[in-house]
Amino acid sequence: MLNTQSNPQQLIAHLTQLINQYPQEAMAYHVRGLAYYHQAAYSQAIADYEQAIRINPHFNEAYFSRANAYFDLGNYIQAIADYTRSILLSPSDAVAYSNRGNAYMQMG
């Protein structure tokens, strides 16, 4: 697979083709969302994470990634909700707990 850091536009194009062929492939939406996220295209990233979650409601990484995007947008309430969902799906994920704590701290 292509690296999201070296050529995100090429990765996005490749994943868009994959999604057109396999529209029910949640991982493809998630990875394309990561590519958008690394370009600070948060709304596009969130849209892809949401589609991945619609396809697979138990997709922990998609909740976590969407939480990160919400956090970076300053939407801490949504970030906390998604970190919490991620924790429910993967209770041993220490980073999700830490990030959720950071979101609470940002809220004051």
PDB file of N, CA and C in Angstrom:
ATOM      1  N   MET A   1       0.840  -1.178   0.000  1.00  0.00           N
ATOM      2  CA  MET A   1       0.000   0.000   0.000  1.00  0.00           C
ATOM      3  C   MET A   1       0.885   1.242   0.000  1.00  0.00           C
ATOM      4  N   LEU A   2       0.363   2.307  -0.517  1.00  0.00           N
ATOM      5  CA  LEU A   2       1.102   3.561  -0.597  1.00  0.00           C
ATOM      6  C   LEU A   2       1.168   4.245   0.761  1.00  0.00           C
ATOM      7  N   ASN A   3       2.188   5.005   0.980  1.00  0.00           N
ATOM      8  CA  ASN A   3       2.403   5.722   2.229  1.00  0.00           C
ATOM      9  C   ASN A   3       1.608   7.023   2.213  1.00  0.00           C
ATOM     10  N   THR A   4       0.847   7.281   3.289  1.00  0.00           N
ATOM     11  CA  THR A   4       0.030   8.498   3.342  1.00  0.00           C
ATOM     12  C   THR A   4       0.879   9.751   3.436  1.00  0.00           C
ATOM     13  N   GLN A   5       2.107   9.642   3.911  1.00  0.00           N
ATOM     14  CA  GLN A   5       2.961  10.812   4.065  1.00  0.00           C
ATOM     15  C   GLN A   5       3.642  11.202   2.756  1.00  0.00           C
ATOM     16  N   SER A   6       4.055  10.224   1.946  1.00  0.00           N
ATOM     17  CA  SER A   6       4.865  10.534   0.771  1.00  0.00           C
ATOM     18  C   SER A   6       4.050  11.060  -0.408  1.00  0.00           C
ATOM     19  N   ASN A   7       2.871  10.508  -0.649  1.00  0.00           N
ATOM     20  CA  ASN A   7       2.061  10.960  -1.772  1.00  0.00           C
ATOM     21  C   ASN A   7       0.580  10.750  -1.455  1.00  0.00           C
ATOM     22  N   PRO A   8       0.013  11.607  -0.618  1.00  0.00           N
ATOM     23  CA  PRO A   8      -1.377  11.393  -0.215  1.00  0.00           C
ATOM     24  C   PRO A   8      -2.373  11.490  -1.366  1.00  0.00           C
ATOM     25  N   GLN A   9      -2.122  12.346  -2.355  1.00  0.00           N
ATOM     26  CA  GLN A   9      -3.059  12.460  -3.478  1.00  0.00           C
ATOM     27  C   GLN A   9      -3.119  11.166  -4.282  1.00  0.00           C
ATOM     28  N   GLN A  10      -1.970  10.540  -4.466  1.00  0.00           N
ATOM     29  CA  GLN A  10      -1.938   9.265  -5.183  1.00  0.00           C
ATOM     30  C   GLN A  10      -2.669   8.195  -4.380  1.00  0.00           C
ATOM     31  N   LEU A  11      -2.468   8.189  -3.078  1.00  0.00           N
ATOM     32  CA  LEU A  11      -3.158   7.232  -2.222  1.00  0.00           C
ATOM     33  C   LEU A  11      -4.665   7.458  -2.277  1.00  0.00           C
ATOM     34  N   ILE A  12      -5.090   8.707  -2.195  1.00  0.00           N
ATOM     35  CA  ILE A  12      -6.518   9.022  -2.244  1.00  0.00           C
ATOM     36  C   ILE A  12      -7.120   8.561  -3.569  1.00  0.00           C
ATOM     37  N   ALA A  13      -6.440   8.807  -4.662  1.00  0.00           N
ATOM     38  CA  ALA A  13      -6.935   8.375  -5.976  1.00  0.00           C
ATOM     39  C   ALA A  13      -7.035   6.856  -6.041  1.00  0.00           C
ATOM     40  N   HIS A  14      -6.022   6.177  -5.545  1.00  0.00           N
ATOM     41  CA  HIS A  14      -6.010   4.711  -5.546  1.00  0.00           C
ATOM     42  C   HIS A  14      -7.168   4.169  -4.703  1.00  0.00           C
ATOM     43  N   LEU A  15      -7.351   4.736  -3.523  1.00  0.00           N
ATOM     44  CA  LEU A  15      -8.412   4.264  -2.640  1.00  0.00           C
ATOM     45  C   LEU A  15      -9.794   4.598  -3.185  1.00  0.00           C
ATOM     46  N   THR A  16      -9.929   5.718  -3.859  1.00  0.00           N
ATOM     47  CA  THR A  16     -11.207   6.060  -4.477  1.00  0.00           C
ATOM     48  C   THR A  16     -11.573   5.034  -5.540  1.00  0.00           C
ATOM     49  N   GLN A  17     -10.599   4.608  -6.325  1.00  0.00           N
ATOM     50  CA  GLN A  17     -10.845   3.541  -7.308  1.00  0.00           C
ATOM     51  C   GLN A  17     -11.263   2.256  -6.608  1.00  0.00           C
ATOM     52  N   LEU A  18     -10.576   1.923  -5.526  1.00  0.00           N
ATOM     53  CA  LEU A  18     -10.905   0.716  -4.769  1.00  0.00           C
ATOM     54  C   LEU A  18     -12.321   0.804  -4.203  1.00  0.00           C
ATOM     55  N   ILE A  19     -12.667   1.957  -3.660  1.00  0.00           N
ATOM     56  CA  ILE A  19     -14.005   2.155  -3.103  1.00  0.00           C
ATOM     57  C   ILE A  19     -15.066   2.052  -4.192  1.00  0.00           C
ATOM     58  N   ASN A  20     -14.788   2.570  -5.374  1.00  0.00           N
ATOM     59  CA  ASN A  20     -15.740   2.458  -6.483  1.00  0.00           C
ATOM     60  C   ASN A  20     -15.976   1.004  -6.867  1.00  0.00           C
ATOM     61  N   GLN A  21     -14.939   0.183  -6.759  1.00  0.00           N
ATOM     62  CA  GLN A  21     -15.070  -1.242  -7.079  1.00  0.00           C
ATOM     63  C   GLN A  21     -15.685  -2.035  -5.932  1.00  0.00           C
ATOM     64  N   TYR A  22     -15.362  -1.644  -4.700  1.00  0.00           N
ATOM     65  CA  TYR A  22     -15.804  -2.375  -3.506  1.00  0.00           C
ATOM     66  C   TYR A  22     -16.397  -1.384  -2.497  1.00  0.00           C
ATOM     67  N   PRO A  23     -17.594  -0.897  -2.757  1.00  0.00           N
ATOM     68  CA  PRO A  23     -18.156   0.162  -1.915  1.00  0.00           C
ATOM     69  C   PRO A  23     -18.477  -0.261  -0.481  1.00  0.00           C
ATOM     70  N   GLN A  24     -18.428  -1.534  -0.189  1.00  0.00           N
ATOM     71  CA  GLN A  24     -18.692  -2.001   1.175  1.00  0.00           C
ATOM     72  C   GLN A  24     -17.413  -2.326   1.939  1.00  0.00           C
ATOM     73  N   GLU A  25     -16.278  -1.867   1.455  1.00  0.00           N
ATOM     74  CA  GLU A  25     -14.983  -2.121   2.099  1.00  0.00           C
ATOM     75  C   GLU A  25     -14.679  -0.995   3.090  1.00  0.00           C
ATOM     76  N   ALA A  26     -14.999  -1.242   4.357  1.00  0.00           N
ATOM     77  CA  ALA A  26     -14.838  -0.218   5.394  1.00  0.00           C
ATOM     78  C   ALA A  26     -13.391   0.233   5.543  1.00  0.00           C
ATOM     79  N   MET A  27     -12.454  -0.688   5.439  1.00  0.00           N
ATOM     80  CA  MET A  27     -11.045  -0.332   5.624  1.00  0.00           C
ATOM     81  C   MET A  27     -10.581   0.670   4.573  1.00  0.00           C
ATOM     82  N   ALA A  28     -11.078   0.563   3.354  1.00  0.00           N
ATOM     83  CA  ALA A  28     -10.682   1.503   2.301  1.00  0.00           C
ATOM     84  C   ALA A  28     -11.133   2.920   2.654  1.00  0.00           C
ATOM     85  N   TYR A  29     -12.347   3.050   3.175  1.00  0.00           N
ATOM     86  CA  TYR A  29     -12.815   4.374   3.610  1.00  0.00           C
ATOM     87  C   TYR A  29     -11.960   4.894   4.757  1.00  0.00           C
ATOM     88  N   HIS A  30     -11.630   4.011   5.685  1.00  0.00           N
ATOM     89  CA  HIS A  30     -10.824   4.431   6.834  1.00  0.00           C
ATOM     90  C   HIS A  30      -9.449   4.918   6.392  1.00  0.00           C
ATOM     91  N   VAL A  31      -8.794   4.167   5.537  1.00  0.00           N
ATOM     92  CA  VAL A  31      -7.446   4.556   5.095  1.00  0.00           C
ATOM     93  C   VAL A  31      -7.500   5.840   4.276  1.00  0.00           C
ATOM     94  N   ARG A  32      -8.529   5.983   3.431  1.00  0.00           N
ATOM     95  CA  ARG A  32      -8.651   7.241   2.687  1.00  0.00           C
ATOM     96  C   ARG A  32      -8.902   8.396   3.660  1.00  0.00           C
ATOM     97  N   GLY A  33      -9.675   8.136   4.697  1.00  0.00           N
ATOM     98  CA  GLY A  33      -9.877   9.147   5.724  1.00  0.00           C
ATOM     99  C   GLY A  33      -8.574   9.553   6.385  1.00  0.00           C
ATOM    100  N   LEU A  34      -7.705   8.585   6.637  1.00  0.00           N
ATOM    101  CA  LEU A  34      -6.396   8.899   7.215  1.00  0.00           C
ATOM    102  C   LEU A  34      -5.579   9.778   6.274  1.00  0.00           C
ATOM    103  N   ALA A  35      -5.657   9.491   4.988  1.00  0.00           N
ATOM    104  CA  ALA A  35      -4.926  10.313   4.014  1.00  0.00           C
ATOM    105  C   ALA A  35      -5.452  11.747   4.024  1.00  0.00           C
ATOM    106  N   TYR A  36      -6.780  11.891   4.065  1.00  0.00           N
ATOM    107  CA  TYR A  36      -7.359  13.236   4.168  1.00  0.00           C
ATOM    108  C   TYR A  36      -6.934  13.909   5.472  1.00  0.00           C
ATOM    109  N   TYR A  37      -6.960  13.151   6.553  1.00  0.00           N
ATOM    110  CA  TYR A  37      -6.580  13.693   7.863  1.00  0.00           C
ATOM    111  C   TYR A  37      -5.158  14.242   7.840  1.00  0.00           C
ATOM    112  N   HIS A  38      -4.244  13.507   7.228  1.00  0.00           N
ATOM    113  CA  HIS A  38      -2.847  13.947   7.171  1.00  0.00           C
ATOM    114  C   HIS A  38      -2.669  15.201   6.317  1.00  0.00           C
ATOM    115  N   GLN A  39      -3.682  15.530   5.524  1.00  0.00           N
ATOM    116  CA  GLN A  39      -3.662  16.774   4.751  1.00  0.00           C
ATOM    117  C   GLN A  39      -4.472  17.870   5.453  1.00  0.00           C
ATOM    118  N   ALA A  40      -4.914  17.596   6.653  1.00  0.00           N
ATOM    119  CA  ALA A  40      -5.765  18.507   7.430  1.00  0.00           C
ATOM    120  C   ALA A  40      -7.104  18.773   6.739  1.00  0.00           C
ATOM    121  N   ALA A  41      -7.557  17.834   5.917  1.00  0.00           N
ATOM    122  CA  ALA A  41      -8.879  17.907   5.286  1.00  0.00           C
ATOM    123  C   ALA A  41      -9.850  17.151   6.201  1.00  0.00           C
ATOM    124  N   TYR A  42     -10.113  17.750   7.366  1.00  0.00           N
ATOM    125  CA  TYR A  42     -10.825  17.046   8.425  1.00  0.00           C
ATOM    126  C   TYR A  42     -12.256  16.685   8.068  1.00  0.00           C
ATOM    127  N   SER A  43     -12.967  17.554   7.385  1.00  0.00           N
ATOM    128  CA  SER A  43     -14.357  17.232   7.046  1.00  0.00           C
ATOM    129  C   SER A  43     -14.427  16.043   6.092  1.00  0.00           C
ATOM    130  N   GLN A  44     -13.501  15.968   5.144  1.00  0.00           N
ATOM    131  CA  GLN A  44     -13.467  14.815   4.243  1.00  0.00           C
ATOM    132  C   GLN A  44     -13.064  13.555   5.000  1.00  0.00           C
ATOM    133  N   ALA A  45     -12.119  13.692   5.912  1.00  0.00           N
ATOM    134  CA  ALA A  45     -11.708  12.545   6.724  1.00  0.00           C
ATOM    135  C   ALA A  45     -12.888  12.039   7.545  1.00  0.00           C
ATOM    136  N   ILE A  46     -13.590  12.953   8.197  1.00  0.00           N
ATOM    137  CA  ILE A  46     -14.734  12.565   9.025  1.00  0.00           C
ATOM    138  C   ILE A  46     -15.796  11.870   8.184  1.00  0.00           C
ATOM    139  N   ALA A  47     -16.060  12.365   6.994  1.00  0.00           N
ATOM    140  CA  ALA A  47     -17.053  11.731   6.115  1.00  0.00           C
ATOM    141  C   ALA A  47     -16.653  10.293   5.794  1.00  0.00           C
ATOM    142  N   ASP A  48     -15.375  10.062   5.538  1.00  0.00           N
ATOM    143  CA  ASP A  48     -14.926   8.696   5.246  1.00  0.00           C
ATOM    144  C   ASP A  48     -14.984   7.814   6.488  1.00  0.00           C
ATOM    145  N   TYR A  49     -14.609   8.348   7.647  1.00  0.00           N
ATOM    146  CA  TYR A  49     -14.715   7.558   8.878  1.00  0.00           C
ATOM    147  C   TYR A  49     -16.172   7.201   9.154  1.00  0.00           C
ATOM    148  N   GLU A  50     -17.078   8.143   8.906  1.00  0.00           N
ATOM    149  CA  GLU A  50     -18.500   7.871   9.120  1.00  0.00           C
ATOM    150  C   GLU A  50     -19.000   6.769   8.197  1.00  0.00           C
ATOM    151  N   GLN A  51     -18.541   6.774   6.961  1.00  0.00           N
ATOM    152  CA  GLN A  51     -18.948   5.716   6.038  1.00  0.00           C
ATOM    153  C   GLN A  51     -18.392   4.370   6.494  1.00  0.00           C
ATOM    154  N   ALA A  52     -17.156   4.352   6.955  1.00  0.00           N
ATOM    155  CA  ALA A  52     -16.568   3.108   7.467  1.00  0.00           C
ATOM    156  C   ALA A  52     -17.382   2.586   8.649  1.00  0.00           C
ATOM    157  N   ILE A  53     -17.825   3.484   9.518  1.00  0.00           N
ATOM    158  CA  ILE A  53     -18.628   3.092  10.680  1.00  0.00           C
ATOM    159  C   ILE A  53     -20.005   2.602  10.249  1.00  0.00           C
ATOM    160  N   ARG A  54     -20.603   3.230   9.239  1.00  0.00           N
ATOM    161  CA  ARG A  54     -21.894   2.748   8.726  1.00  0.00           C
ATOM    162  C   ARG A  54     -21.765   1.321   8.211  1.00  0.00           C
ATOM    163  N   ILE A  55     -20.674   1.045   7.534  1.00  0.00           N
ATOM    164  CA  ILE A  55     -20.455  -0.300   6.991  1.00  0.00           C
ATOM    165  C   ILE A  55     -20.173  -1.292   8.113  1.00  0.00           C
ATOM    166  N   ASN A  56     -19.348  -0.873   9.080  1.00  0.00           N
ATOM    167  CA  ASN A  56     -18.968  -1.751  10.189  1.00  0.00           C
ATOM    168  C   ASN A  56     -19.073  -0.975  11.500  1.00  0.00           C
ATOM    169  N   PRO A  57     -20.215  -1.060  12.181  1.00  0.00           N
ATOM    170  CA  PRO A  57     -20.414  -0.301  13.414  1.00  0.00           C
ATOM    171  C   PRO A  57     -19.466  -0.682  14.555  1.00  0.00           C
ATOM    172  N   HIS A  58     -18.723  -1.754  14.401  1.00  0.00           N
ATOM    173  CA  HIS A  58     -17.776  -2.198  15.430  1.00  0.00           C
ATOM    174  C   HIS A  58     -16.334  -1.891  15.041  1.00  0.00           C
ATOM    175  N   PHE A  59     -16.142  -0.978  14.119  1.00  0.00           N
ATOM    176  CA  PHE A  59     -14.812  -0.640  13.599  1.00  0.00           C
ATOM    177  C   PHE A  59     -14.154   0.369  14.546  1.00  0.00           C
ATOM    178  N   ASN A  60     -13.498  -0.153  15.555  1.00  0.00           N
ATOM    179  CA  ASN A  60     -12.883   0.655  16.601  1.00  0.00           C
ATOM    180  C   ASN A  60     -11.982   1.750  16.047  1.00  0.00           C
ATOM    181  N   GLU A  61     -11.114   1.409  15.104  1.00  0.00           N
ATOM    182  CA  GLU A  61     -10.150   2.376  14.586  1.00  0.00           C
ATOM    183  C   GLU A  61     -10.832   3.564  13.914  1.00  0.00           C
ATOM    184  N   ALA A  62     -11.980   3.334  13.303  1.00  0.00           N
ATOM    185  CA  ALA A  62     -12.694   4.434  12.652  1.00  0.00           C
ATOM    186  C   ALA A  62     -13.236   5.418  13.689  1.00  0.00           C
ATOM    187  N   TYR A  63     -13.748   4.903  14.807  1.00  0.00           N
ATOM    188  CA  TYR A  63     -14.191   5.797  15.885  1.00  0.00           C
ATOM    189  C   TYR A  63     -13.016   6.594  16.432  1.00  0.00           C
ATOM    190  N   PHE A  64     -11.896   5.912  16.653  1.00  0.00           N
ATOM    191  CA  PHE A  64     -10.704   6.566  17.188  1.00  0.00           C
ATOM    192  C   PHE A  64     -10.211   7.656  16.235  1.00  0.00           C
ATOM    193  N   SER A  65     -10.157   7.334  14.955  1.00  0.00           N
ATOM    194  CA  SER A  65      -9.682   8.304  13.964  1.00  0.00           C
ATOM    195  C   SER A  65     -10.629   9.489  13.850  1.00  0.00           C
ATOM    196  N   ARG A  66     -11.931   9.209  13.884  1.00  0.00           N
ATOM    197  CA  ARG A  66     -12.892  10.309  13.811  1.00  0.00           C
ATOM    198  C   ARG A  66     -12.768  11.195  15.052  1.00  0.00           C
ATOM    199  N   ALA A  67     -12.529  10.579  16.203  1.00  0.00           N
ATOM    200  CA  ALA A  67     -12.314  11.348  17.428  1.00  0.00           C
ATOM    201  C   ALA A  67     -11.110  12.269  17.287  1.00  0.00           C
ATOM    202  N   ASN A  68     -10.031  11.769  16.697  1.00  0.00           N
ATOM    203  CA  ASN A  68      -8.844  12.604  16.491  1.00  0.00           C
ATOM    204  C   ASN A  68      -9.160  13.804  15.606  1.00  0.00           C
ATOM    205  N   ALA A  69      -9.943  13.578  14.562  1.00  0.00           N
ATOM    206  CA  ALA A  69     -10.304  14.683  13.666  1.00  0.00           C
ATOM    207  C   ALA A  69     -11.175  15.707  14.398  1.00  0.00           C
ATOM    208  N   TYR A  70     -12.160  15.217  15.153  1.00  0.00           N
ATOM    209  CA  TYR A  70     -12.991  16.138  15.930  1.00  0.00           C
ATOM    210  C   TYR A  70     -12.144  16.926  16.926  1.00  0.00           C
ATOM    211  N   PHE A  71     -11.193  16.246  17.563  1.00  0.00           N
ATOM    212  CA  PHE A  71     -10.308  16.919  18.515  1.00  0.00           C
ATOM    213  C   PHE A  71      -9.561  18.051  17.824  1.00  0.00           C
ATOM    214  N   ASP A  72      -8.987  17.754  16.671  1.00  0.00           N
ATOM    215  CA  ASP A  72      -8.213  18.769  15.953  1.00  0.00           C
ATOM    216  C   ASP A  72      -9.078  19.936  15.482  1.00  0.00           C
ATOM    217  N   LEU A  73     -10.364  19.692  15.293  1.00  0.00           N
ATOM    218  CA  LEU A  73     -11.294  20.767  14.934  1.00  0.00           C
ATOM    219  C   LEU A  73     -11.779  21.542  16.158  1.00  0.00           C
ATOM    220  N   GLY A  74     -11.408  21.077  17.345  1.00  0.00           N
ATOM    221  CA  GLY A  74     -11.865  21.729  18.565  1.00  0.00           C
ATOM    222  C   GLY A  74     -13.247  21.305  19.003  1.00  0.00           C
ATOM    223  N   ASN A  75     -13.771  20.245  18.399  1.00  0.00           N
ATOM    224  CA  ASN A  75     -15.088  19.718  18.761  1.00  0.00           C
ATOM    225  C   ASN A  75     -14.879  18.623  19.809  1.00  0.00           C
ATOM    226  N   TYR A  76     -14.618  19.053  21.039  1.00  0.00           N
ATOM    227  CA  TYR A  76     -14.211  18.126  22.089  1.00  0.00           C
ATOM    228  C   TYR A  76     -15.344  17.220  22.554  1.00  0.00           C
ATOM    229  N   ILE A  77     -16.564  17.692  22.513  1.00  0.00           N
ATOM    230  CA  ILE A  77     -17.693  16.852  22.921  1.00  0.00           C
ATOM    231  C   ILE A  77     -17.815  15.650  21.992  1.00  0.00           C
ATOM    232  N   GLN A  78     -17.745  15.887  20.680  1.00  0.00           N
ATOM    233  CA  GLN A  78     -17.803  14.778  19.721  1.00  0.00           C
ATOM    234  C   GLN A  78     -16.581  13.878  19.862  1.00  0.00           C
ATOM    235  N   ALA A  79     -15.428  14.485  20.090  1.00  0.00           N
ATOM    236  CA  ALA A  79     -14.207  13.691  20.267  1.00  0.00           C
ATOM    237  C   ALA A  79     -14.350  12.767  21.464  1.00  0.00           C
ATOM    238  N   ILE A  80     -14.844  13.291  22.573  1.00  0.00           N
ATOM    239  CA  ILE A  80     -15.027  12.472  23.775  1.00  0.00           C
ATOM    240  C   ILE A  80     -15.997  11.330  23.507  1.00  0.00           C
ATOM    241  N   ALA A  81     -17.087  11.617  22.811  1.00  0.00           N
ATOM    242  CA  ALA A  81     -18.061  10.569  22.492  1.00  0.00           C
ATOM    243  C   ALA A  81     -17.417   9.458  21.673  1.00  0.00           C
ATOM    244  N   ASP A  82     -16.613   9.825  20.690  1.00  0.00           N
ATOM    245  CA  ASP A  82     -15.980   8.808  19.849  1.00  0.00           C
ATOM    246  C   ASP A  82     -14.855   8.080  20.572  1.00  0.00           C
ATOM    247  N   TYR A  83     -14.076   8.786  21.399  1.00  0.00           N
ATOM    248  CA  TYR A  83     -13.060   8.087  22.186  1.00  0.00           C
ATOM    249  C   TYR A  83     -13.733   7.095  23.133  1.00  0.00           C
ATOM    250  N   THR A  84     -14.863   7.488  23.702  1.00  0.00           N
ATOM    251  CA  THR A  84     -15.590   6.594  24.601  1.00  0.00           C
ATOM    252  C   THR A  84     -16.072   5.360  23.855  1.00  0.00           C
ATOM    253  N   ARG A  85     -16.608   5.551  22.671  1.00  0.00           N
ATOM    254  CA  ARG A  85     -17.058   4.402  21.862  1.00  0.00           C
ATOM    255  C   ARG A  85     -15.868   3.504  21.524  1.00  0.00           C
ATOM    256  N   SER A  86     -14.749   4.105  21.187  1.00  0.00           N
ATOM    257  CA  SER A  86     -13.536   3.347  20.890  1.00  0.00           C
ATOM    258  C   SER A  86     -13.105   2.531  22.106  1.00  0.00           C
ATOM    259  N   ILE A  87     -13.172   3.139  23.286  1.00  0.00           N
ATOM    260  CA  ILE A  87     -12.802   2.447  24.522  1.00  0.00           C
ATOM    261  C   ILE A  87     -13.747   1.284  24.792  1.00  0.00           C
ATOM    262  N   LEU A  88     -15.037   1.475  24.549  1.00  0.00           N
ATOM    263  CA  LEU A  88     -15.994   0.385  24.742  1.00  0.00           C
ATOM    264  C   LEU A  88     -15.681  -0.797  23.831  1.00  0.00           C
ATOM    265  N   LEU A  89     -15.229  -0.505  22.624  1.00  0.00           N
ATOM    266  CA  LEU A  89     -14.902  -1.566  21.669  1.00  0.00           C
ATOM    267  C   LEU A  89     -13.533  -2.181  21.922  1.00  0.00           C
ATOM    268  N   SER A  90     -12.638  -1.410  22.524  1.00  0.00           N
ATOM    269  CA  SER A  90     -11.275  -1.886  22.785  1.00  0.00           C
ATOM    270  C   SER A  90     -10.813  -1.344  24.142  1.00  0.00           C
ATOM    271  N   PRO A  91     -11.268  -1.969  25.231  1.00  0.00           N
ATOM    272  CA  PRO A  91     -11.011  -1.433  26.572  1.00  0.00           C
ATOM    273  C   PRO A  91      -9.540  -1.362  26.978  1.00  0.00           C
ATOM    274  N   SER A  92      -8.669  -2.042  26.282  1.00  0.00           N
ATOM    275  CA  SER A  92      -7.246  -2.017  26.648  1.00  0.00           C
ATOM    276  C   SER A  92      -6.454  -0.961  25.876  1.00  0.00           C
ATOM    277  N   ASP A  93      -7.130  -0.127  25.095  1.00  0.00           N
ATOM    278  CA  ASP A  93      -6.449   0.894  24.291  1.00  0.00           C
ATOM    279  C   ASP A  93      -6.126   2.114  25.150  1.00  0.00           C
ATOM    280  N   ALA A  94      -4.917   2.133  25.698  1.00  0.00           N
ATOM    281  CA  ALA A  94      -4.502   3.214  26.599  1.00  0.00           C
ATOM    282  C   ALA A  94      -4.483   4.572  25.909  1.00  0.00           C
ATOM    283  N   VAL A  95      -4.171   4.604  24.623  1.00  0.00           N
ATOM    284  CA  VAL A  95      -4.102   5.882  23.904  1.00  0.00           C
ATOM    285  C   VAL A  95      -5.490   6.528  23.827  1.00  0.00           C
ATOM    286  N   ALA A  96      -6.517   5.720  23.648  1.00  0.00           N
ATOM    287  CA  ALA A  96      -7.876   6.272  23.602  1.00  0.00           C
ATOM    288  C   ALA A  96      -8.242   6.910  24.941  1.00  0.00           C
ATOM    289  N   TYR A  97      -7.873   6.257  26.042  1.00  0.00           N
ATOM    290  CA  TYR A  97      -8.119   6.848  27.365  1.00  0.00           C
ATOM    291  C   TYR A  97      -7.363   8.169  27.513  1.00  0.00           C
ATOM    292  N   SER A  98      -6.108   8.168  27.109  1.00  0.00           N
ATOM    293  CA  SER A  98      -5.279   9.370  27.213  1.00  0.00           C
ATOM    294  C   SER A  98      -5.849  10.510  26.370  1.00  0.00           C
ATOM    295  N   ASN A  99      -6.208  10.195  25.130  1.00  0.00           N
ATOM    296  CA  ASN A  99      -6.758  11.225  24.244  1.00  0.00           C
ATOM    297  C   ASN A  99      -8.088  11.761  24.768  1.00  0.00           C
ATOM    298  N   ARG A 100      -8.902  10.864  25.323  1.00  0.00           N
ATOM    299  CA  ARG A 100     -10.178  11.316  25.893  1.00  0.00           C
ATOM    300  C   ARG A 100      -9.914  12.259  27.068  1.00  0.00           C
ATOM    301  N   GLY A 101      -8.932  11.904  27.891  1.00  0.00           N
ATOM    302  CA  GLY A 101      -8.555  12.787  28.996  1.00  0.00           C
ATOM    303  C   GLY A 101      -8.090  14.145  28.509  1.00  0.00           C
ATOM    304  N   ASN A 102      -7.314  14.153  27.438  1.00  0.00           N
ATOM    305  CA  ASN A 102      -6.862  15.426  26.853  1.00  0.00           C
ATOM    306  C   ASN A 102      -8.042  16.258  26.363  1.00  0.00           C
ATOM    307  N   ALA A 103      -9.039  15.588  25.782  1.00  0.00           N
ATOM    308  CA  ALA A 103     -10.222  16.313  25.310  1.00  0.00           C
ATOM    309  C   ALA A 103     -10.974  16.930  26.489  1.00  0.00           C
ATOM    310  N   TYR A 104     -11.109  16.171  27.577  1.00  0.00           N
ATOM    311  CA  TYR A 104     -11.746  16.736  28.775  1.00  0.00           C
ATOM    312  C   TYR A 104     -10.964  17.945  29.285  1.00  0.00           C
ATOM    313  N   MET A 105      -9.643  17.842  29.286  1.00  0.00           N
ATOM    314  CA  MET A 105      -8.813  18.961  29.749  1.00  0.00           C
ATOM    315  C   MET A 105      -9.006  20.198  28.876  1.00  0.00           C
ATOM    316  N   GLN A 106      -9.132  20.000  27.571  1.00  0.00           N
ATOM    317  CA  GLN A 106      -9.326  21.130  26.660  1.00  0.00           C
ATOM    318  C   GLN A 106     -10.648  21.847  26.924  1.00  0.00           C
ATOM    319  N   MET A 107     -11.616  21.091  27.427  1.00  0.00           N
ATOM    320  CA  MET A 107     -12.925  21.688  27.717  1.00  0.00           C
ATOM    321  C   MET A 107     -12.895  22.517  28.996  1.00  0.00           C
ATOM    322  N   GLY A 108     -11.867  22.296  29.814  1.00  0.00           N
ATOM    323  CA  GLY A 108     -11.729  23.098  31.035  1.00  0.00           C
ATOM    324  C   GLY A 108     -12.261  22.452  32.224  1.00  0.00           C
TER     325      GLY A 108
END
